Amino acid sequence: MAIPYFPGCTLKTKATGLDDSTRATLAALGLEVAELPEWTCCGTVYPLAQDNYMGKVAAARILINASKEDDGRLVTVCSFCYNVLKRVNHAIKNDEETRTKLTQFLEEEYAGETKLVHPLELLRDDVGFDTLQKKVNNKLKGIKVASYYGCMLSRPAAEMQFDEESENPTVMEDLVSAMGAEAVDFKYKTTCCGSYQVMKTYDLVVKKVREILEGAKAKGAQVIITSCPLCQFNLDWIQEKIAEEDSSFDKIPVLYFTQLLGVALDVPVEKLGLEKNYVDPKPLLQG
Amino acid sequence: MVKDGFTSKIKEISEQNPNLCMQCGTCSASCTGIGAMEELPRQVMRLLQLGKDKVLESPSIWMCTTCLTCTARCPRGIDIARVMEALRVVNLRQGNEVLVLEDIPLELLTEVPQMALTSGFRKLSA
């Protein structure tokens, strides 16, 4: 039975590589997902103002629609979507006023029954890293990979409950090892890349991006993986800008974890959307 | 609009009590935006404790990336990101905004993922 899947806006436009590679890799592992009918934008950011209920309506509608499917789960891979949907679900489940306001507005009965899952959790819990290890080729052998989680997957810990330690998640490193590559630990893995400030305080974001890139490279990383299209953009596009001004700058490809997994699973390269990456990962992956 | 009683408004919107802050500075040390801030998060909290309404005009509140690192690490359990959001929200509801579409360089505007636009405008535009 197919698990309902929520791609989100960015995966249909700028980050088609994340959408394509997520679908292709899950399919290669026998996990069938089906796009949730009539989905809308999730709202992108969780409203932190106590009285902003409107900012939660879109996510609530998506969660309610998912609850009408048989599976009981909803899969989403974009870190922002995952964060908003999970936090709104948590609020509906645990805060009576939020639940009442949102369900009355939407004229639905819902108490947070939908279980939101990230593909990293599916790979760990449904496929299992031991099983995955037996299915991969050896194309990634010897490649050093830095796993960049950013902010949205694991914070706030009490609501996200993503991995064991919010400040030091390890599920992506475990995936890297299972894919046959070499996981490197680096201290910037849950720091923020600067996010939407790229449009307002650009220099700040360049500084954060440089810290993250240099931190990964200092540990010998040859590629960085992430699940967030905004982290991916900031870490990838800004490198091109840095390199225009500094010819000695060493670029490092920034991939979605699903793109790297696709290589390990022999998914045809045209299904991985690698052509949208600014720093070309092909020289590394063709070894 | 009134700046009178603004601290109670901030407490109401954020559901947080800035008076719990003991000024340890863990938030400032953890902050993503600190490199672009005049008043650091710890100082924003202090201005609130003192009831100084000039904090509403502090550019620092707009440098926040809502990464929640401060919130995660505050030893007093204050959700500092919610306090920063409340300070923005009070401004935004009066039409004071900092992200204007026309000011975004075209080269960036055409390349950024859609989520950057929706998140940025939700946090920084009225």
GROMACS .gro file of C-alpha atoms in nm, chain A residues 9-10 13-14 41 43-52 55 78 80 87 151-152 155-156 167 192 194-202 204 207-208 228-230 233 237 241 278, chain B residues 12-15 31-33 35-36 62-69 72-73 79 81-82 85 89 93 98-99 104 107-108 110-120 122-124:
model
   88
    9CYS     CA    1   0.612   2.385  -0.343
   10THR     CA    2   0.988   2.404  -0.379
   13THR     CA    3   0.995   2.411  -0.896
   14LYS     CA    4   1.355   2.479  -0.793
   41CYS     CA    5   0.179   2.507   0.043
   43GLY     CA    6   0.301   2.766   0.515
   44THR     CA    7   0.681   2.719   0.513
   45VAL     CA    8   0.753   2.852   0.862
   46TYR     CA    9   0.585   2.767   1.190
   47PRO     CA   10   0.427   3.081   1.339
   48LEU     CA   11   0.590   3.159   1.672
   49ALA     CA   12   0.331   3.422   1.772
   50GLN     CA   13   0.077   3.271   2.008
   51ASP     CA   14  -0.218   3.439   1.834
   52ASN     CA   15  -0.126   3.349   1.475
   55GLY     CA   16  -0.035   3.054   0.975
   78CYS     CA   17   1.177   1.907   0.261
   80PHE     CA   18   1.085   2.318   0.622
   87ARG     CA   19   0.488   2.129   1.481
  151CYS     CA   20   1.791   2.374   1.188
  152MET     CA   21   1.458   2.244   1.079
  155ARG     CA   22   1.458   2.179   1.650
  156PRO     CA   23   1.274   2.215   1.878
  167GLU     CA   24   2.223   1.886   1.881
  192CYS     CA   25   2.202   2.750   1.066
  194GLY     CA   26   2.134   3.185   0.746
  195SER     CA   27   1.813   3.067   0.580
  196TYR     CA   28   1.581   3.332   0.429
  197GLN     CA   29   1.819   3.607   0.542
  198VAL     CA   30   1.990   3.544   0.207
  199MET     CA   31   1.742   3.798   0.064
  200LYS     CA   32   1.780   4.054   0.343
  201THR     CA   33   2.121   4.018   0.512
  202TYR     CA   34   2.321   3.852   0.237
  204LEU     CA   35   2.565   3.729   0.708
  207LYS     CA   36   2.973   3.421   0.644
  208LYS     CA   37   2.767   3.130   0.783
  228CYS     CA   38   1.669   2.114   0.291
  229PRO     CA   39   1.632   2.295  -0.043
  230LEU     CA   40   1.713   2.632   0.117
  233PHE     CA   41   2.072   2.663  -0.233
  237TRP     CA   42   2.481   2.891  -0.513
  241LYS     CA   43   2.960   3.376  -0.594
  278TYR     CA   44   2.553   2.474  -0.924
  299GLU     CA   45   0.119   3.785   2.562
  300ILE     CA   46   0.221   3.723   2.199
  301SER     CA   47   0.534   3.524   2.289
  302GLU     CA   48   0.390   3.347   2.594
  318CYS     CA   49   2.304   3.304   1.772
  319THR     CA   50   2.328   3.272   1.393
  320GLY     CA   51   2.262   3.641   1.333
  322GLY     CA   52   2.755   3.892   1.339
  323ALA     CA   53   2.500   4.138   1.201
  349TRP     CA   54   1.520   4.140   1.200
  350MET     CA   55   1.853   3.949   1.184
  351CYS     CA   56   1.703   3.642   1.353
  352THR     CA   57   1.683   3.334   1.130
  353THR     CA   58   1.443   3.152   1.368
  354CYS     CA   59   1.695   2.868   1.382
  355LEU     CA   60   1.591   2.809   1.746
  356THR     CA   61   1.945   2.746   1.871
  359ALA     CA   62   1.727   2.500   2.253
  360ARG     CA   63   2.008   2.615   2.480
  366ASP     CA   64   1.183   3.037   2.410
  368ALA     CA   65   1.292   3.288   1.931
  369ARG     CA   66   0.929   3.350   2.031
  372GLU     CA   67   0.907   3.693   1.680
  376VAL     CA   68   0.503   4.089   1.493
  380ARG     CA   69   0.113   4.472   1.250
  385VAL     CA   70   1.219   4.516   0.634
  386LEU     CA   71   1.197   4.281   0.336
  391ILE     CA   72   1.589   4.183  -0.366
  394GLU     CA   73   1.985   3.767  -0.990
  395LEU     CA   74   1.893   3.628  -0.647
  397THR     CA   75   1.515   3.442  -0.996
  398GLU     CA   76   1.733   3.172  -0.838
  399VAL     CA   77   1.616   3.136  -0.475
  400PRO     CA   78   1.394   2.841  -0.391
  401GLN     CA   79   1.027   2.933  -0.341
  402MET     CA   80   1.050   2.848   0.028
  403ALA     CA   81   1.297   3.134   0.077
  404LEU     CA   82   1.040   3.378  -0.057
  405THR     CA   83   0.747   3.247   0.145
  406SER     CA   84   0.947   3.213   0.468
  407GLY     CA   85   1.123   3.548   0.426
  409ARG     CA   86   0.619   3.567   0.639
  410LYS     CA   87   0.887   3.663   0.888
  411LEU     CA   88   1.003   4.000   0.758
   0.00000   0.00000   0.00000
